[in-house]
mmCIF file with all atom_site columns, C-alpha atoms in Angstrom:
data_model
loop_
_atom_site.group_PDB
_atom_site.id
_atom_site.type_symbol
_atom_site.label_atom_id
_atom_site.label_alt_id
_atom_site.label_comp_id
_atom_site.label_asym_id
_atom_site.label_entity_id
_atom_site.label_seq_id
_atom_site.pdbx_PDB_ins_code
_atom_site.Cartn_x
_atom_site.Cartn_y
_atom_site.Cartn_z
_atom_site.occupancy
_atom_site.B_iso_or_equiv
_atom_site.pdbx_formal_charge
_atom_site.auth_seq_id
_atom_site.auth_comp_id
_atom_site.auth_asym_id
_atom_site.auth_atom_id
_atom_site.pdbx_PDB_model_num
ATOM 1   C CA . MET A 1 1   ? -17.758 -8.567  1.402   1.00 65.00 ? 1496 MET A CA 1
ATOM 2   C CA . GLU A 1 2   ? -16.207 -10.472 -1.493  1.00 63.00 ? 1497 GLU A CA 1
ATOM 3   C CA . THR A 1 3   ? -14.257 -13.724 -1.564  1.00 60.00 ? 1498 THR A CA 1
ATOM 4   C CA . THR A 1 4   ? -11.423 -14.434 -4.005  1.00 67.00 ? 1499 THR A CA 1
ATOM 5   C CA . ALA A 1 5   ? -8.872  -17.283 -3.868  1.00 69.00 ? 1500 ALA A CA 1
ATOM 6   C CA . GLY A 1 6   ? -9.801  -18.188 -0.293  1.00 86.00 ? 1501 GLY A CA 1
ATOM 7   C CA . LEU A 1 7   ? -9.481  -14.556 0.794   1.00 91.00 ? 1502 LEU A CA 1
ATOM 8   C CA . THR A 1 8   ? -12.237 -12.331 2.122   1.00 94.00 ? 1503 THR A CA 1
ATOM 9   C CA . PHE A 1 9   ? -12.097 -8.637  1.153   1.00 95.00 ? 1504 PHE A CA 1
ATOM 10  C CA . ARG A 1 10  ? -14.047 -6.159  3.250   1.00 96.00 ? 1505 ARG A CA 1
ATOM 11  C CA . ASP A 1 11  ? -13.934 -2.490  4.161   1.00 96.00 ? 1506 ASP A CA 1
ATOM 12  C CA . ALA A 1 12  ? -12.080 -1.783  7.380   1.00 97.00 ? 1507 ALA A CA 1
ATOM 13  C CA . THR A 1 13  ? -13.993 -0.514  10.404  1.00 96.00 ? 1508 THR A CA 1
ATOM 14  C CA . ASP A 1 14  ? -12.940 1.447   13.467  1.00 96.00 ? 1509 ASP A CA 1
ATOM 15  C CA . ALA A 1 15  ? -12.488 -1.892  15.271  1.00 96.00 ? 1510 ALA A CA 1
ATOM 16  C CA . ASP A 1 16  ? -9.729  -2.846  12.789  1.00 97.00 ? 1511 ASP A CA 1
ATOM 17  C CA . VAL A 1 17  ? -7.462  0.151   13.438  1.00 96.00 ? 1512 VAL A CA 1
ATOM 18  C CA . ASP A 1 18  ? -5.029  -1.433  15.910  1.00 95.00 ? 1513 ASP A CA 1
ATOM 19  C CA . THR A 1 19  ? -4.760  -4.646  13.894  1.00 96.00 ? 1514 THR A CA 1
ATOM 20  C CA . LEU A 1 20  ? -4.087  -2.726  10.678  1.00 96.00 ? 1515 LEU A CA 1
ATOM 21  C CA . VAL A 1 21  ? -1.483  -0.440  12.262  1.00 92.00 ? 1516 VAL A CA 1
ATOM 22  C CA . ALA A 1 22  ? 0.321   -3.531  13.580  1.00 91.00 ? 1517 ALA A CA 1
ATOM 23  C CA . LEU A 1 23  ? 0.132   -5.193  10.138  1.00 92.00 ? 1518 LEU A CA 1
ATOM 24  C CA . VAL A 1 24  ? 1.517   -2.172  8.277   1.00 91.00 ? 1519 VAL A CA 1
ATOM 25  C CA . GLU A 1 25  ? 4.301   -1.692  10.818  1.00 85.00 ? 1520 GLU A CA 1
ATOM 26  C CA . SER A 1 26  ? 5.237   -5.391  10.674  1.00 83.00 ? 1521 SER A CA 1
ATOM 27  C CA . ALA A 1 27  ? 5.450   -5.311  6.859   1.00 80.00 ? 1522 ALA A CA 1
ATOM 28  C CA . TYR A 1 28  ? 7.759   -2.288  6.641   1.00 79.00 ? 1523 TYR A CA 1
ATOM 29  C CA . ARG A 1 29  ? 9.519   -1.409  9.885   1.00 73.00 ? 1524 ARG A CA 1
ATOM 30  C CA . GLY A 1 30  ? 11.720  -3.030  12.481  1.00 68.00 ? 1525 GLY A CA 1
ATOM 31  C CA . ASP A 1 31  ? 13.144  -6.525  12.740  1.00 74.00 ? 1526 ASP A CA 1
ATOM 32  C CA . ASP A 1 32  ? 9.789   -8.254  12.168  1.00 72.00 ? 1527 ASP A CA 1
ATOM 33  C CA . SER A 1 33  ? 9.636   -6.725  8.696   1.00 68.00 ? 1528 SER A CA 1
ATOM 34  C CA . ARG A 1 34  ? 12.856  -8.501  7.713   1.00 76.00 ? 1529 ARG A CA 1
ATOM 35  C CA . ALA A 1 35  ? 10.877  -11.778 7.513   1.00 68.00 ? 1530 ALA A CA 1
ATOM 36  C CA . GLY A 1 36  ? 9.378   -10.421 4.273   1.00 69.00 ? 1531 GLY A CA 1
ATOM 37  C CA . TRP A 1 37  ? 10.901  -8.697  1.266   1.00 71.00 ? 1532 TRP A CA 1
ATOM 38  C CA . THR A 1 38  ? 9.009   -5.381  1.527   1.00 73.00 ? 1533 THR A CA 1
ATOM 39  C CA . THR A 1 39  ? 10.967  -4.129  4.541   1.00 69.00 ? 1534 THR A CA 1
ATOM 40  C CA . GLU A 1 40  ? 12.074  -0.513  4.633   1.00 71.00 ? 1535 GLU A CA 1
ATOM 41  C CA . ALA A 1 41  ? 14.052  -1.095  7.844   1.00 66.00 ? 1536 ALA A CA 1
ATOM 42  C CA . ASP A 1 42  ? 17.366  -0.176  6.185   1.00 76.00 ? 1537 ASP A CA 1
ATOM 43  C CA . ILE A 1 43  ? 16.151  3.161   4.842   1.00 79.00 ? 1538 ILE A CA 1
ATOM 44  C CA . LEU A 1 44  ? 13.589  4.268   7.443   1.00 78.00 ? 1539 LEU A CA 1
ATOM 45  C CA . GLU A 1 45  ? 13.187  3.785   11.171  1.00 77.00 ? 1540 GLU A CA 1
ATOM 46  C CA . GLY A 1 46  ? 10.307  4.889   13.367  1.00 73.00 ? 1541 GLY A CA 1
ATOM 47  C CA . GLN A 1 47  ? 6.666   4.473   12.416  1.00 70.00 ? 1542 GLN A CA 1
ATOM 48  C CA . ARG A 1 48  ? 5.101   3.838   9.013   1.00 76.00 ? 1543 ARG A CA 1
ATOM 49  C CA . THR A 1 49  ? 1.594   4.786   10.124  1.00 83.00 ? 1544 THR A CA 1
ATOM 50  C CA . ASP A 1 50  ? -0.391  5.426   13.272  1.00 87.00 ? 1545 ASP A CA 1
ATOM 51  C CA . PRO A 1 51  ? -3.959  4.907   14.494  1.00 89.00 ? 1546 PRO A CA 1
ATOM 52  C CA . GLU A 1 52  ? -4.961  8.444   13.478  1.00 91.00 ? 1547 GLU A CA 1
ATOM 53  C CA . GLY A 1 53  ? -3.713  7.938   9.916   1.00 91.00 ? 1548 GLY A CA 1
ATOM 54  C CA . VAL A 1 54  ? -5.486  4.601   9.521   1.00 94.00 ? 1549 VAL A CA 1
ATOM 55  C CA . LEU A 1 55  ? -8.717  5.964   10.993  1.00 95.00 ? 1550 LEU A CA 1
ATOM 56  C CA . ALA A 1 56  ? -8.573  8.976   8.644   1.00 94.00 ? 1551 ALA A CA 1
ATOM 57  C CA . VAL A 1 57  ? -8.498  6.613   5.638   1.00 94.00 ? 1552 VAL A CA 1
ATOM 58  C CA . ILE A 1 58  ? -11.396 4.571   7.042   1.00 96.00 ? 1553 ILE A CA 1
ATOM 59  C CA . LYS A 1 59  ? -13.489 7.704   7.629   1.00 96.00 ? 1554 LYS A CA 1
ATOM 60  C CA . SER A 1 60  ? -12.719 9.489   4.348   1.00 95.00 ? 1555 SER A CA 1
ATOM 61  C CA . PRO A 1 61  ? -15.746 9.465   2.017   1.00 95.00 ? 1556 PRO A CA 1
ATOM 62  C CA . ASP A 1 62  ? -13.479 9.031   -1.049  1.00 95.00 ? 1557 ASP A CA 1
ATOM 63  C CA . SER A 1 63  ? -11.405 6.170   0.377   1.00 96.00 ? 1558 SER A CA 1
ATOM 64  C CA . ARG A 1 64  ? -11.752 2.499   1.149   1.00 96.00 ? 1559 ARG A CA 1
ATOM 65  C CA . LEU A 1 65  ? -9.310  0.621   3.321   1.00 97.00 ? 1560 LEU A CA 1
ATOM 66  C CA . LEU A 1 66  ? -9.652  -2.945  2.110   1.00 97.00 ? 1561 LEU A CA 1
ATOM 67  C CA . THR A 1 67  ? -8.972  -5.506  4.794   1.00 97.00 ? 1562 THR A CA 1
ATOM 68  C CA . VAL A 1 68  ? -8.022  -8.951  3.557   1.00 96.00 ? 1563 VAL A CA 1
ATOM 69  C CA . GLU A 1 69  ? -8.676  -12.013 5.697   1.00 96.00 ? 1564 GLU A CA 1
ATOM 70  C CA . ARG A 1 70  ? -7.841  -15.683 5.375   1.00 94.00 ? 1565 ARG A CA 1
ATOM 71  C CA . ASP A 1 71  ? -9.479  -18.092 7.828   1.00 92.00 ? 1566 ASP A CA 1
ATOM 72  C CA . GLY A 1 72  ? -10.703 -15.154 9.929   1.00 92.00 ? 1567 GLY A CA 1
ATOM 73  C CA . GLN A 1 73  ? -7.219  -13.632 10.322  1.00 95.00 ? 1568 GLN A CA 1
ATOM 74  C CA . VAL A 1 74  ? -6.240  -10.267 8.823   1.00 96.00 ? 1569 VAL A CA 1
ATOM 75  C CA . VAL A 1 75  ? -3.366  -11.018 6.429   1.00 96.00 ? 1570 VAL A CA 1
ATOM 76  C CA . ALA A 1 76  ? -3.212  -7.881  4.271   1.00 96.00 ? 1571 ALA A CA 1
ATOM 77  C CA . CYS A 1 77  ? -4.696  -4.455  3.574   1.00 96.00 ? 1572 CYS A CA 1
ATOM 78  C CA . CYS A 1 78  ? -4.628  -1.707  0.972   1.00 97.00 ? 1573 CYS A CA 1
ATOM 79  C CA . GLN A 1 79  ? -6.071  1.754   0.548   1.00 96.00 ? 1574 GLN A CA 1
ATOM 80  C CA . LEU A 1 80  ? -8.082  2.763   -2.480  1.00 97.00 ? 1575 LEU A CA 1
ATOM 81  C CA . GLU A 1 81  ? -8.873  6.449   -2.915  1.00 97.00 ? 1576 GLU A CA 1
ATOM 82  C CA . HIS A 1 82  ? -11.070 7.922   -5.655  1.00 98.00 ? 1577 HIS A CA 1
ATOM 83  C CA . ARG A 1 83  ? -9.335  10.868  -7.331  1.00 96.00 ? 1578 ARG A CA 1
ATOM 84  C CA . GLY A 1 84  ? -11.420 11.791  -10.351 1.00 94.00 ? 1579 GLY A CA 1
ATOM 85  C CA . THR A 1 85  ? -10.503 9.671   -13.373 1.00 93.00 ? 1580 THR A CA 1
ATOM 86  C CA . HIS A 1 86  ? -8.030  7.576   -11.397 1.00 97.00 ? 1581 HIS A CA 1
ATOM 87  C CA . ALA A 1 87  ? -7.762  5.780   -8.095  1.00 98.00 ? 1582 ALA A CA 1
ATOM 88  C CA . TYR A 1 88  ? -4.820  5.948   -5.724  1.00 97.00 ? 1583 TYR A CA 1
ATOM 89  C CA . PHE A 1 89  ? -3.451  2.684   -4.318  1.00 98.00 ? 1584 PHE A CA 1
ATOM 90  C CA . GLY A 1 90  ? -1.612  2.910   -1.016  1.00 95.00 ? 1585 GLY A CA 1
ATOM 91  C CA . MET A 1 91  ? -1.045  1.527   2.467   1.00 94.00 ? 1586 MET A CA 1
ATOM 92  C CA . PHE A 1 92  ? -0.468  -1.894  0.893   1.00 95.00 ? 1587 PHE A CA 1
ATOM 93  C CA . ALA A 1 93  ? 0.734   -4.416  3.433   1.00 94.00 ? 1588 ALA A CA 1
ATOM 94  C CA . VAL A 1 94  ? 0.949   -8.193  3.441   1.00 94.00 ? 1589 VAL A CA 1
ATOM 95  C CA . SER A 1 95  ? 1.942   -10.072 6.579   1.00 94.00 ? 1590 SER A CA 1
ATOM 96  C CA . PRO A 1 96  ? 5.738   -10.587 6.305   1.00 90.00 ? 1591 PRO A CA 1
ATOM 97  C CA . THR A 1 97  ? 5.516   -14.349 6.893   1.00 89.00 ? 1592 THR A CA 1
ATOM 98  C CA . LEU A 1 98  ? 3.115   -14.669 3.923   1.00 91.00 ? 1593 LEU A CA 1
ATOM 99  C CA . GLN A 1 99  ? 5.093   -12.552 1.443   1.00 90.00 ? 1594 GLN A CA 1
ATOM 100 C CA . GLY A 1 100 ? 6.545   -14.172 -1.643  1.00 89.00 ? 1595 GLY A CA 1
ATOM 101 C CA . GLY A 1 101 ? 3.719   -16.684 -2.077  1.00 89.00 ? 1596 GLY A CA 1
ATOM 102 C CA . GLY A 1 102 ? 1.582   -14.828 -4.622  1.00 92.00 ? 1597 GLY A CA 1
ATOM 103 C CA . LEU A 1 103 ? -0.824  -13.224 -2.157  1.00 93.00 ? 1598 LEU A CA 1
ATOM 104 C CA . GLY A 1 104 ? 0.143   -9.683  -3.184  1.00 94.00 ? 1599 GLY A CA 1
ATOM 105 C CA . LYS A 1 105 ? -0.606  -10.394 -6.867  1.00 95.00 ? 1600 LYS A CA 1
ATOM 106 C CA . VAL A 1 106 ? -4.110  -11.582 -6.013  1.00 95.00 ? 1601 VAL A CA 1
ATOM 107 C CA . ILE A 1 107 ? -4.780  -8.591  -3.744  1.00 95.00 ? 1602 ILE A CA 1
ATOM 108 C CA . ILE A 1 108 ? -3.592  -5.903  -6.157  1.00 97.00 ? 1603 ILE A CA 1
ATOM 109 C CA . ALA A 1 109 ? -5.613  -7.457  -9.002  1.00 96.00 ? 1604 ALA A CA 1
ATOM 110 C CA . GLU A 1 110 ? -8.730  -7.489  -6.821  1.00 95.00 ? 1605 GLU A CA 1
ATOM 111 C CA . ALA A 1 111 ? -8.085  -3.888  -5.710  1.00 96.00 ? 1606 ALA A CA 1
ATOM 112 C CA . GLU A 1 112 ? -7.855  -2.821  -9.355  1.00 97.00 ? 1607 GLU A CA 1
ATOM 113 C CA . ARG A 1 113 ? -11.092 -4.651  -10.158 1.00 96.00 ? 1608 ARG A CA 1
ATOM 114 C CA . ILE A 1 114 ? -12.869 -3.030  -7.203  1.00 96.00 ? 1609 ILE A CA 1
ATOM 115 C CA . ALA A 1 115 ? -11.647 0.463   -8.185  1.00 97.00 ? 1610 ALA A CA 1
ATOM 116 C CA . ARG A 1 116 ? -12.877 0.007   -11.778 1.00 96.00 ? 1611 ARG A CA 1
ATOM 117 C CA . LYS A 1 117 ? -16.218 -1.403  -10.656 1.00 96.00 ? 1612 LYS A CA 1
ATOM 118 C CA . THR A 1 118 ? -16.848 1.079   -7.823  1.00 95.00 ? 1613 THR A CA 1
ATOM 119 C CA . TRP A 1 119 ? -15.680 4.342   -9.412  1.00 97.00 ? 1614 TRP A CA 1
ATOM 120 C CA . GLY A 1 120 ? -15.307 3.608   -13.124 1.00 97.00 ? 1615 GLY A CA 1
ATOM 121 C CA . VAL A 1 121 ? -11.712 4.844   -13.055 1.00 97.00 ? 1616 VAL A CA 1
ATOM 122 C CA . THR A 1 122 ? -9.384  4.268   -15.993 1.00 96.00 ? 1617 THR A CA 1
ATOM 123 C CA . GLU A 1 123 ? -6.047  4.380   -14.159 1.00 97.00 ? 1618 GLU A CA 1
ATOM 124 C CA . MET A 1 124 ? -4.486  3.362   -10.856 1.00 98.00 ? 1619 MET A CA 1
ATOM 125 C CA . HIS A 1 125 ? -1.792  5.600   -9.392  1.00 98.00 ? 1620 HIS A CA 1
ATOM 126 C CA . MET A 1 126 ? 0.620   4.940   -6.546  1.00 97.00 ? 1621 MET A CA 1
ATOM 127 C CA . THR A 1 127 ? 3.773   6.434   -5.135  1.00 96.00 ? 1622 THR A CA 1
ATOM 128 C CA . VAL A 1 128 ? 6.793   4.356   -4.160  1.00 94.00 ? 1623 VAL A CA 1
ATOM 129 C CA . ILE A 1 129 ? 10.049  5.444   -2.548  1.00 92.00 ? 1624 ILE A CA 1
ATOM 130 C CA . SER A 1 130 ? 12.310  5.701   -5.601  1.00 93.00 ? 1625 SER A CA 1
ATOM 131 C CA . VAL A 1 131 ? 15.232  3.776   -4.067  1.00 91.00 ? 1626 VAL A CA 1
ATOM 132 C CA . ARG A 1 132 ? 12.991  0.708   -3.623  1.00 91.00 ? 1627 ARG A CA 1
ATOM 133 C CA . GLU A 1 133 ? 14.076  -0.817  -6.949  1.00 92.00 ? 1628 GLU A CA 1
ATOM 134 C CA . ASP A 1 134 ? 12.929  -4.350  -6.033  1.00 91.00 ? 1629 ASP A CA 1
ATOM 135 C CA . LEU A 1 135 ? 9.454   -3.133  -5.096  1.00 93.00 ? 1630 LEU A CA 1
ATOM 136 C CA . ILE A 1 136 ? 9.168   -0.930  -8.196  1.00 96.00 ? 1631 ILE A CA 1
ATOM 137 C CA . ALA A 1 137 ? 10.210  -3.911  -10.356 1.00 95.00 ? 1632 ALA A CA 1
ATOM 138 C CA . TRP A 1 138 ? 7.450   -6.001  -8.713  1.00 95.00 ? 1633 TRP A CA 1
ATOM 139 C CA . TYR A 1 139 ? 4.874   -3.335  -9.591  1.00 96.00 ? 1634 TYR A CA 1
ATOM 140 C CA . GLU A 1 140 ? 6.244   -3.097  -13.143 1.00 97.00 ? 1635 GLU A CA 1
ATOM 141 C CA . ARG A 1 141 ? 5.645   -6.840  -13.545 1.00 96.00 ? 1636 ARG A CA 1
ATOM 142 C CA . ARG A 1 142 ? 2.014   -6.112  -12.566 1.00 97.00 ? 1637 ARG A CA 1
ATOM 143 C CA . GLY A 1 143 ? 1.694   -3.540  -15.394 1.00 98.00 ? 1638 GLY A CA 1
ATOM 144 C CA . TYR A 1 144 ? 2.626   -0.307  -13.599 1.00 98.00 ? 1639 TYR A CA 1
ATOM 145 C CA . ARG A 1 145 ? 5.033   2.061   -15.285 1.00 98.00 ? 1640 ARG A CA 1
ATOM 146 C CA . ARG A 1 146 ? 7.447   4.580   -13.872 1.00 97.00 ? 1641 ARG A CA 1
ATOM 147 C CA . THR A 1 147 ? 6.548   8.147   -14.793 1.00 97.00 ? 1642 THR A CA 1
ATOM 148 C CA . GLY A 1 148 ? 9.688   9.923   -13.614 1.00 96.00 ? 1643 GLY A CA 1
ATOM 149 C CA . GLN A 1 149 ? 7.411   12.292  -11.686 1.00 97.00 ? 1644 GLN A CA 1
ATOM 150 C CA . THR A 1 150 ? 8.692   12.632  -8.143  1.00 96.00 ? 1645 THR A CA 1
ATOM 151 C CA . THR A 1 151 ? 7.627   14.343  -4.950  1.00 95.00 ? 1646 THR A CA 1
ATOM 152 C CA . PRO A 1 152 ? 9.904   15.046  -2.015  1.00 93.00 ? 1647 PRO A CA 1
ATOM 153 C CA . PHE A 1 153 ? 9.994   12.740  0.991   1.00 90.00 ? 1648 PHE A CA 1
ATOM 154 C CA . PRO A 1 154 ? 8.575   14.589  4.039   1.00 87.00 ? 1649 PRO A CA 1
ATOM 155 C CA . TYR A 1 155 ? 11.869  14.886  5.932   1.00 89.00 ? 1650 TYR A CA 1
ATOM 156 C CA . GLY A 1 156 ? 11.308  16.154  9.454   1.00 86.00 ? 1651 GLY A CA 1
ATOM 157 C CA . ASP A 1 157 ? 7.785   14.703  9.765   1.00 82.00 ? 1652 ASP A CA 1
ATOM 158 C CA . GLU A 1 158 ? 8.182   11.709  12.068  1.00 81.00 ? 1653 GLU A CA 1
ATOM 159 C CA . ARG A 1 159 ? 4.715   10.428  11.116  1.00 77.00 ? 1654 ARG A CA 1
ATOM 160 C CA . PHE A 1 160 ? 6.407   9.090   7.959   1.00 80.00 ? 1655 PHE A CA 1
ATOM 161 C CA . GLY A 1 161 ? 9.417   7.607   9.722   1.00 78.00 ? 1656 GLY A CA 1
ATOM 162 C CA . LEU A 1 162 ? 12.991  8.562   10.462  1.00 82.00 ? 1657 LEU A CA 1
ATOM 163 C CA . PRO A 1 163 ? 15.013  8.520   7.224   1.00 81.00 ? 1658 PRO A CA 1
ATOM 164 C CA . GLN A 1 164 ? 18.384  6.770   7.328   1.00 86.00 ? 1659 GLN A CA 1
ATOM 165 C CA . ARG A 1 165 ? 19.568  8.389   4.094   1.00 86.00 ? 1660 ARG A CA 1
ATOM 166 C CA . ASP A 1 166 ? 19.180  11.787  2.420   1.00 90.00 ? 1661 ASP A CA 1
ATOM 167 C CA . ASP A 1 167 ? 18.123  10.796  -1.109  1.00 91.00 ? 1662 ASP A CA 1
ATOM 168 C CA . LEU A 1 168 ? 14.552  9.640   -0.513  1.00 91.00 ? 1663 LEU A CA 1
ATOM 169 C CA . GLN A 1 169 ? 11.696  10.760  -2.750  1.00 94.00 ? 1664 GLN A CA 1
ATOM 170 C CA . PHE A 1 170 ? 8.443   9.293   -4.006  1.00 94.00 ? 1665 PHE A CA 1
ATOM 171 C CA . GLU A 1 171 ? 7.992   8.312   -7.645  1.00 96.00 ? 1666 GLU A CA 1
ATOM 172 C CA . LEU A 1 172 ? 4.570   8.109   -9.265  1.00 97.00 ? 1667 LEU A CA 1
ATOM 173 C CA . LEU A 1 173 ? 3.707   4.764   -10.876 1.00 98.00 ? 1668 LEU A CA 1
ATOM 174 C CA . VAL A 1 174 ? 0.661   4.482   -13.146 1.00 98.00 ? 1669 VAL A CA 1
ATOM 175 C CA . LYS A 1 175 ? -1.294  1.590   -14.656 1.00 98.00 ? 1670 LYS A CA 1
ATOM 176 C CA . PRO A 1 176 ? -4.148  1.849   -17.159 1.00 98.00 ? 1671 PRO A CA 1
ATOM 177 C CA . LEU A 1 177 ? -7.218  -0.080  -16.003 1.00 96.00 ? 1672 LEU A CA 1
ATOM 178 C CA . VAL A 1 178 ? -9.038  -1.518  -18.990 1.00 82.00 ? 1673 VAL A CA 1
#
């Protein structure tokens, strides 16, 4: 367990699954997500994740699901996965009512530090839905760069949501960790 800027970072446990599913859903889907700026409610309906998906990340030997607490309350989470010379950053969620106050900047910087320290990786990779220009711009201000490499959105797989448009794809963003 590590503390940074009044936040406590710890690895998620099985007991955190329901709380983390609710957090991720609240940050991206439905009307609650509109309280923050990371909402995907206009491009995707349905679920963003489910208990099985969260538990799979917790149980994977190459992954860590960082749970971020302030005053004993879970306020954010992110996945770190070791993939050789780089780490993958995903499942990033900050409580919608706390977005826009600098919390995300602190969390992503700590996640990068943890990935470097734990695995000795030299890069962080992530995928972002390419139409999320505001979110991509936020990551670019944190040092990530667009690669132009895309992968198709999994249309027809409701585990990833119900697309409201037909031009969705994921773009790979990369940041050197030095």
